[in-house]
Short mmCIF file of C-alpha atoms in Angstrom, two decimals:
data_model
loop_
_atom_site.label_atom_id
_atom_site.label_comp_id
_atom_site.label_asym_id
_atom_site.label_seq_id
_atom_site.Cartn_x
_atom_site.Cartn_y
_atom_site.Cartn_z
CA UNK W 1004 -52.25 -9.09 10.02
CA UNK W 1005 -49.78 -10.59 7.59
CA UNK W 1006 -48.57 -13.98 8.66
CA UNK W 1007 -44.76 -13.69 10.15
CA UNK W 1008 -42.42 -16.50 8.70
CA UNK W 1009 -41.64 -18.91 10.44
CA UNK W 1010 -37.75 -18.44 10.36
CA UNK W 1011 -35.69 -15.65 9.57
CA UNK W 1012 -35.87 -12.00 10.23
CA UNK W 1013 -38.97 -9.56 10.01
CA UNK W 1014 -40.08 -7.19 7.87
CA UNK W 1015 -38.12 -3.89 8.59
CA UNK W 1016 -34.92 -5.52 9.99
CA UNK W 1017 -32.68 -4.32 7.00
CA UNK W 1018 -33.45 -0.64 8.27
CA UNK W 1019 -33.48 -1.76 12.10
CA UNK W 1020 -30.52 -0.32 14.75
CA UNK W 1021 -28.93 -3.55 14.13
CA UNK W 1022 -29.10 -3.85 10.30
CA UNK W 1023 -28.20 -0.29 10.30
CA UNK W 1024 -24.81 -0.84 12.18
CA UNK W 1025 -24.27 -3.76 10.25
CA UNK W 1026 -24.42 -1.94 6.66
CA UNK W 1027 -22.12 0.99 8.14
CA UNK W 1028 -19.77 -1.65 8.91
CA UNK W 1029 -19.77 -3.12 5.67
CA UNK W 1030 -19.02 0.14 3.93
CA UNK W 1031 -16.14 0.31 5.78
CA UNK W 1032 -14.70 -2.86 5.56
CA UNK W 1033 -15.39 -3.08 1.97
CA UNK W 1034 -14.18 -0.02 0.69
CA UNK W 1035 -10.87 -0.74 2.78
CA UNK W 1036 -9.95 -3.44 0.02
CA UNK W 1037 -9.89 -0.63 -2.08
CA UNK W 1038 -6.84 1.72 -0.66
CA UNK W 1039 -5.46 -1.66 -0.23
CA UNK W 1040 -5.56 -2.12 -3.55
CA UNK W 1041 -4.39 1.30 -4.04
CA UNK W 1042 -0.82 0.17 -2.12
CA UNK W 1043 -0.72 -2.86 -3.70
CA UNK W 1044 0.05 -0.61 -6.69
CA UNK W 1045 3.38 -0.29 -8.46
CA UNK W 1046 5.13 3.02 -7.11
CA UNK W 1047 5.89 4.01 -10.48
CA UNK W 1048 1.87 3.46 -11.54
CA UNK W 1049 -0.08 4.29 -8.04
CA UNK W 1050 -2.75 6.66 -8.47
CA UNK W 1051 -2.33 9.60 -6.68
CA UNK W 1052 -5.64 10.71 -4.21
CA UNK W 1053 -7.63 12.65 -5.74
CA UNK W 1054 -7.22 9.95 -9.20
CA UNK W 1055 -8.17 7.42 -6.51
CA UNK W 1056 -10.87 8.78 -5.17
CA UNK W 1057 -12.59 9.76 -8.70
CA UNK W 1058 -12.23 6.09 -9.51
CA UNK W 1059 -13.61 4.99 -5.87
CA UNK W 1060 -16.08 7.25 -5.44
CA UNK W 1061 -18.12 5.88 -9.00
CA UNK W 1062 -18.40 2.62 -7.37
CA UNK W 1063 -19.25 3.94 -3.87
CA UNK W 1064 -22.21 5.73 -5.99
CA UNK W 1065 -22.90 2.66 -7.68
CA UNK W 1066 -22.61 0.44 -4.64
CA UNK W 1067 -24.92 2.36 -2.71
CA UNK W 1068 -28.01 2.28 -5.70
CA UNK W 1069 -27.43 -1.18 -5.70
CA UNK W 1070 -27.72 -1.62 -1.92
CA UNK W 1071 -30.91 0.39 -1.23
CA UNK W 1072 -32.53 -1.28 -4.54
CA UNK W 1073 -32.11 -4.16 -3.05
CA UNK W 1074 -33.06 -3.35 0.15
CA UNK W 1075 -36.28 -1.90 -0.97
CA UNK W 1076 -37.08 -5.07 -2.91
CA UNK W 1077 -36.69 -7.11 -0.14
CA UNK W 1078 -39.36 -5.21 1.37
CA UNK W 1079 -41.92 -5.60 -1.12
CA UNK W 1080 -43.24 -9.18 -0.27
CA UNK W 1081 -44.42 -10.82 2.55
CA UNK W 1082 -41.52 -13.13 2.38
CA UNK W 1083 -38.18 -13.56 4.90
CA UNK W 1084 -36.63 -9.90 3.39
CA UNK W 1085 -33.47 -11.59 4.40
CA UNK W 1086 -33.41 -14.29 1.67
CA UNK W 1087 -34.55 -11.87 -0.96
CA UNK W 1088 -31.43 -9.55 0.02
CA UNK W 1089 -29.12 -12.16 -0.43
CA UNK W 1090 -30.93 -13.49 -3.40
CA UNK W 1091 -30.39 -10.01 -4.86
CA UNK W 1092 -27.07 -10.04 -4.04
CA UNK W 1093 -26.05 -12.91 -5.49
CA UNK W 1094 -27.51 -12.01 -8.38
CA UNK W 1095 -25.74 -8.62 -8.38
CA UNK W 1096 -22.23 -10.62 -8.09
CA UNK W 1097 -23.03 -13.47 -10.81
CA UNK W 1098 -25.15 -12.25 -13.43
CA UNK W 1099 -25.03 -8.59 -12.42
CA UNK W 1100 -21.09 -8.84 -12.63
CA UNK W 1101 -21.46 -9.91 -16.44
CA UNK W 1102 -24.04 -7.25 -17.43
CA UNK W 1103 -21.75 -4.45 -15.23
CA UNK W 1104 -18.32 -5.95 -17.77
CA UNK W 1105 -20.67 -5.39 -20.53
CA UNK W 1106 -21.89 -2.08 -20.09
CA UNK W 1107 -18.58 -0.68 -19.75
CA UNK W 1108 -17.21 -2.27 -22.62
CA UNK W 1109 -20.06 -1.04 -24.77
CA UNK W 1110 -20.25 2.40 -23.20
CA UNK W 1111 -16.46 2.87 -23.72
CA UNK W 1112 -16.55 1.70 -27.11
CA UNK W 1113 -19.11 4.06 -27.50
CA UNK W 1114 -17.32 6.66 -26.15
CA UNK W 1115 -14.12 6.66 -27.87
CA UNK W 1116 -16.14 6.19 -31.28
CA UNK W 1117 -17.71 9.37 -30.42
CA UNK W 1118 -14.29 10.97 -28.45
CA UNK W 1119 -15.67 12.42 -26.00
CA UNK W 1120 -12.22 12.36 -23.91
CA UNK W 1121 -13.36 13.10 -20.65
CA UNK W 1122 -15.87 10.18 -20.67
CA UNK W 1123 -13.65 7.73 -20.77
CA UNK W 1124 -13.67 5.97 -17.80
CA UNK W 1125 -10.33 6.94 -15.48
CA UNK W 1126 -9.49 9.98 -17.58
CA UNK W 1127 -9.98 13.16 -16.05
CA UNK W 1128 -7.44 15.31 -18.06
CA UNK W 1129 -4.43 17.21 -16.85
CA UNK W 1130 -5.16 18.74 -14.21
CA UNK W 1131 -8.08 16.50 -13.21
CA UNK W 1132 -11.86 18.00 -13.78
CA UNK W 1133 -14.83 17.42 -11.72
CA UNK W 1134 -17.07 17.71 -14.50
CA UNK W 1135 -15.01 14.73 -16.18
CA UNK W 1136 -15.61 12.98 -13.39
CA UNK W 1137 -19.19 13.70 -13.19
CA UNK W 1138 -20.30 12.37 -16.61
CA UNK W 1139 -18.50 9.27 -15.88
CA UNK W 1140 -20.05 8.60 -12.13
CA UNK W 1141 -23.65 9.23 -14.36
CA UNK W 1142 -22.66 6.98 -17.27
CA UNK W 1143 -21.39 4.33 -14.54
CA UNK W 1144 -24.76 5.09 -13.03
CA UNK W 1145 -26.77 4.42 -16.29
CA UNK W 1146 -24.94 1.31 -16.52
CA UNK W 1147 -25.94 -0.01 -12.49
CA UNK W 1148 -29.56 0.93 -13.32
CA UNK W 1149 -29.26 -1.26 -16.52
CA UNK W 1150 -27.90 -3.67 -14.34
CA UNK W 1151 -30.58 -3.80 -11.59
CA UNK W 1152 -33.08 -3.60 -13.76
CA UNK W 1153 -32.32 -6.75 -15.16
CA UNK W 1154 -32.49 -8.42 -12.42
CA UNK W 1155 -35.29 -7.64 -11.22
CA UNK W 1156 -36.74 -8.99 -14.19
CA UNK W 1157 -34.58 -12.39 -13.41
CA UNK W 1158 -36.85 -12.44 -9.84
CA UNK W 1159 -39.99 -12.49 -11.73
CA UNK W 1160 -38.82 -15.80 -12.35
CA UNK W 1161 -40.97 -18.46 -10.07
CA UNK W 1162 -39.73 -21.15 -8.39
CA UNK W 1163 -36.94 -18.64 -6.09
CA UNK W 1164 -39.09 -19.01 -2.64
CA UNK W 1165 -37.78 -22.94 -2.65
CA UNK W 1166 -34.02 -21.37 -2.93
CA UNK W 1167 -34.81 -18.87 -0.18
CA UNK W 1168 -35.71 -22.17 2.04
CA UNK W 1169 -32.36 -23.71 0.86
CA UNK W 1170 -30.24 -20.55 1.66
CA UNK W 1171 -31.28 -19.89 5.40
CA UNK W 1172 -34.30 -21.87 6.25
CA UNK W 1173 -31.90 -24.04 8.71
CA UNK W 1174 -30.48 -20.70 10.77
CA UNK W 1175 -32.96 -20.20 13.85
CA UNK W 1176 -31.84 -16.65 15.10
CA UNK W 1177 -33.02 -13.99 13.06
CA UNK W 1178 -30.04 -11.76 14.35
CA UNK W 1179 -27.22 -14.10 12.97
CA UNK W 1180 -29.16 -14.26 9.82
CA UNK W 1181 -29.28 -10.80 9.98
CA UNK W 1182 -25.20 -10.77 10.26
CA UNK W 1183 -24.65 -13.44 7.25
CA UNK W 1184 -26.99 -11.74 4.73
CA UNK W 1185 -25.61 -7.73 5.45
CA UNK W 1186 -21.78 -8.35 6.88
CA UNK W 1187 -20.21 -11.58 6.22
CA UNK W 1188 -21.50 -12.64 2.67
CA UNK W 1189 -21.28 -8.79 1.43
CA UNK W 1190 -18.14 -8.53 2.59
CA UNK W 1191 -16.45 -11.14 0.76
CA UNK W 1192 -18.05 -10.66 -2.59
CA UNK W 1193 -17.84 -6.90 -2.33
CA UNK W 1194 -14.02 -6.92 -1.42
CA UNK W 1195 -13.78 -9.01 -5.09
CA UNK W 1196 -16.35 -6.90 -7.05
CA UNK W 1197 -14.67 -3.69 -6.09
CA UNK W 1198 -11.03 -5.31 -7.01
CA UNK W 1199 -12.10 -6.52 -10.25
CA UNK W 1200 -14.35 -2.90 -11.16
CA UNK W 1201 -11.68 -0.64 -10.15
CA UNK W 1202 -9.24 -2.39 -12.66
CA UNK W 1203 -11.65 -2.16 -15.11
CA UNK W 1204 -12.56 1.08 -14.85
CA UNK W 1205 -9.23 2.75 -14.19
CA UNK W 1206 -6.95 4.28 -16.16
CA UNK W 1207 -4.83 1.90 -17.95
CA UNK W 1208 -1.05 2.80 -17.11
CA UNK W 1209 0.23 0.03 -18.72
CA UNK W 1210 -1.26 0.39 -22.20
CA UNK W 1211 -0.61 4.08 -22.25
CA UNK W 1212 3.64 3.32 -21.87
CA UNK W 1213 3.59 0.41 -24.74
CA UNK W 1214 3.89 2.19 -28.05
CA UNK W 1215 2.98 0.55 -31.16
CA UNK W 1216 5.17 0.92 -34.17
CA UNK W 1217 4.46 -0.95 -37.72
CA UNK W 1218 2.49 -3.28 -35.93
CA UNK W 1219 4.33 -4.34 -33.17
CA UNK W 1220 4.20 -3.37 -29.27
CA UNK W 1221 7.52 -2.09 -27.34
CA UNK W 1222 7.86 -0.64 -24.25
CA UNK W 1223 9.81 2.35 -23.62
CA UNK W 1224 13.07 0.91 -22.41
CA UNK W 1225 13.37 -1.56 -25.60
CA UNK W 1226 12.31 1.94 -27.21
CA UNK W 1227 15.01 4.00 -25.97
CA UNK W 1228 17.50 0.98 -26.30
CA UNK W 1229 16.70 1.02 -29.78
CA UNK W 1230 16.83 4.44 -30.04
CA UNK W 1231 20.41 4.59 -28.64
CA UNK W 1232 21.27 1.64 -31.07
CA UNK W 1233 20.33 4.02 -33.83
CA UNK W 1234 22.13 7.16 -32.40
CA UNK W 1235 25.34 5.10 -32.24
CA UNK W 1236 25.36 3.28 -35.54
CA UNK W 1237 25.22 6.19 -38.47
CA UNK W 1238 28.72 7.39 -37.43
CA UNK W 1239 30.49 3.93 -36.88
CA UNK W 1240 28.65 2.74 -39.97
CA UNK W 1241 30.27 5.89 -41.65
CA UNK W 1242 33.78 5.41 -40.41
CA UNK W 1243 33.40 1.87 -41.55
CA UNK W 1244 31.82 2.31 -45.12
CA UNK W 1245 34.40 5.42 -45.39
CA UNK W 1246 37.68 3.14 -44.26
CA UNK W 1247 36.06 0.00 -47.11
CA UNK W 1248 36.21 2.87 -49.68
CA UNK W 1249 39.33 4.19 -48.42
CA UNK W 1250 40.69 0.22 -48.66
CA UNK W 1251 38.61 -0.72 -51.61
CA UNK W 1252 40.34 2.25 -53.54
CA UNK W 1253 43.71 1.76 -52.68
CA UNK W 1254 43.52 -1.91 -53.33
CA UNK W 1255 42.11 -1.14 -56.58
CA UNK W 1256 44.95 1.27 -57.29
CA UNK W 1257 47.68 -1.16 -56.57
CA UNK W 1258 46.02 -3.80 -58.54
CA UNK W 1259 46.13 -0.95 -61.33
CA UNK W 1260 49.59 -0.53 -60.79
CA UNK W 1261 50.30 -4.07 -60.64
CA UNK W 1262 48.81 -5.38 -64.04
CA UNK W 1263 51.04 -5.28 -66.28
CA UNK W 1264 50.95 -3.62 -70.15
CA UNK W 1265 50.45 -5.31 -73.14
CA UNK W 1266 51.52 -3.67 -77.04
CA UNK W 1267 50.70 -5.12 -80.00
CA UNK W 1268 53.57 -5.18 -82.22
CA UNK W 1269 53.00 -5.40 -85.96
#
């Protein structure tokens, strides 16, 4: 039989009664932050549901890849699975977080180059489609697998069993390791990841109401203020240029009628 560490928690707890419990909790708690998020909102830009839930549900999709990667990894070795969940997790929220912000830059770039519309990530149309929001929970898919893959090569790095002994070696009960590693921890960093993904994958409100004209940005109220500026000016600048013309003509008149005449008498 394989050797048992000496700390930590066995192989099988992530998929345990306990660790299951734990994870369901987690979803729940973590996705909370984002209808929080949701009614944090501006009234006059808050997504309505089903918007909300197409933007959600890609990182729910994503989320859960990640999480049973990880889990499976942690499973592979003889070592506390434990510490190689959280290892993976960290991971995920450091260097994973970088290689997510880049993929979705690069995929949106190439998606507009291309316009394809309803791949843009937040767009759905008008009314929303589900097959809109199908390509984009595959191409935000694409992009986790890019991701995890990644790391995974990062693990193949040696010298991460002596950080493993760092993280938990000094916790003795394998159950409250077991809560650190798949509530508290998770929690936290998941309540920022999804925060900072859903802005960066949602529809951007504010970029759509700035217009750009001859190179410079105004919103619609300095818009409409100009606009009105505009409206009012061509008949007061008439009345005015007509009344100067009006003035100019009479004053040229009377300085007609003023000069006097000069004959030259031989």
């Amino acid at each position: 039989a394989a050797p048992r560490p000496a700390h930590g928690c066995g192989s099988g707890a992530l998929l345990g009664r306990f660790g299951v419990l734990l994870q369901a909790l987690l979803a729940l708690c973590a996705f909370s932050t984002l209808m929080l998020k949701r009614f944090k909102e501006p009234k006059a830009e808050r997504r309505p549901w089903r918007i909300w839930f197409y933007d959600t549900s890609k990182q729910a999709i994503g989320a859960l890849f990640i999480h049973f990667a990880n889990v499976f990894l942690s499973d592979l070795t003889e070592e506390d699975p434990c510490s190689l969940y959280l290892i993976n997790f960290i991971l995920d929220a450091t260097l994973g977080m970088l290689l997510i912000w880049l993929g979705v830059k690069v995929v949106s770039w190439i998606v507009q180059h291309k316009k394809y519309t309803y791949l843009v990530f937040g767009e759905y149309g008008d009314p929303p489609q589900a097959a809109a929001w199908i390509g984009q929970c595959i191409l935000y898919l694409l992009i986790m697998v890019f991701e995890k893959t990644v790391i995974s090569l990062v693990l193949l790095i040696p010298g991460w069993t002596k950080l493993q002994q760092i993280l938990l070696g000094y916790i003795p009960s394998p159950q409250l390791e077991l809560v650190l590693v798949m509530f508290v921890v998770p929690f936290i960093v998941n309540a920022i990841m999804f925060w900072v993904v859903d802005s960066l994958i949602m529809r951007k409100y504010k970029q759509k109401e700035t217009l750009d004209i001859n190179g410079s940005t105004e919103t619609p109220g300095a818009r409409r203020t100009e606009e009105s500026q505009v409206l009012l000016s061509p008949d007061m600048d008439f009345d005015q240029s007509e009344s100067d013309q009006d003035v100019s003509g009479l004053w040229g008149t009377s300085q007609k009628m003023k000069q006097p005449s000069y004959q030259v008498v031989i």
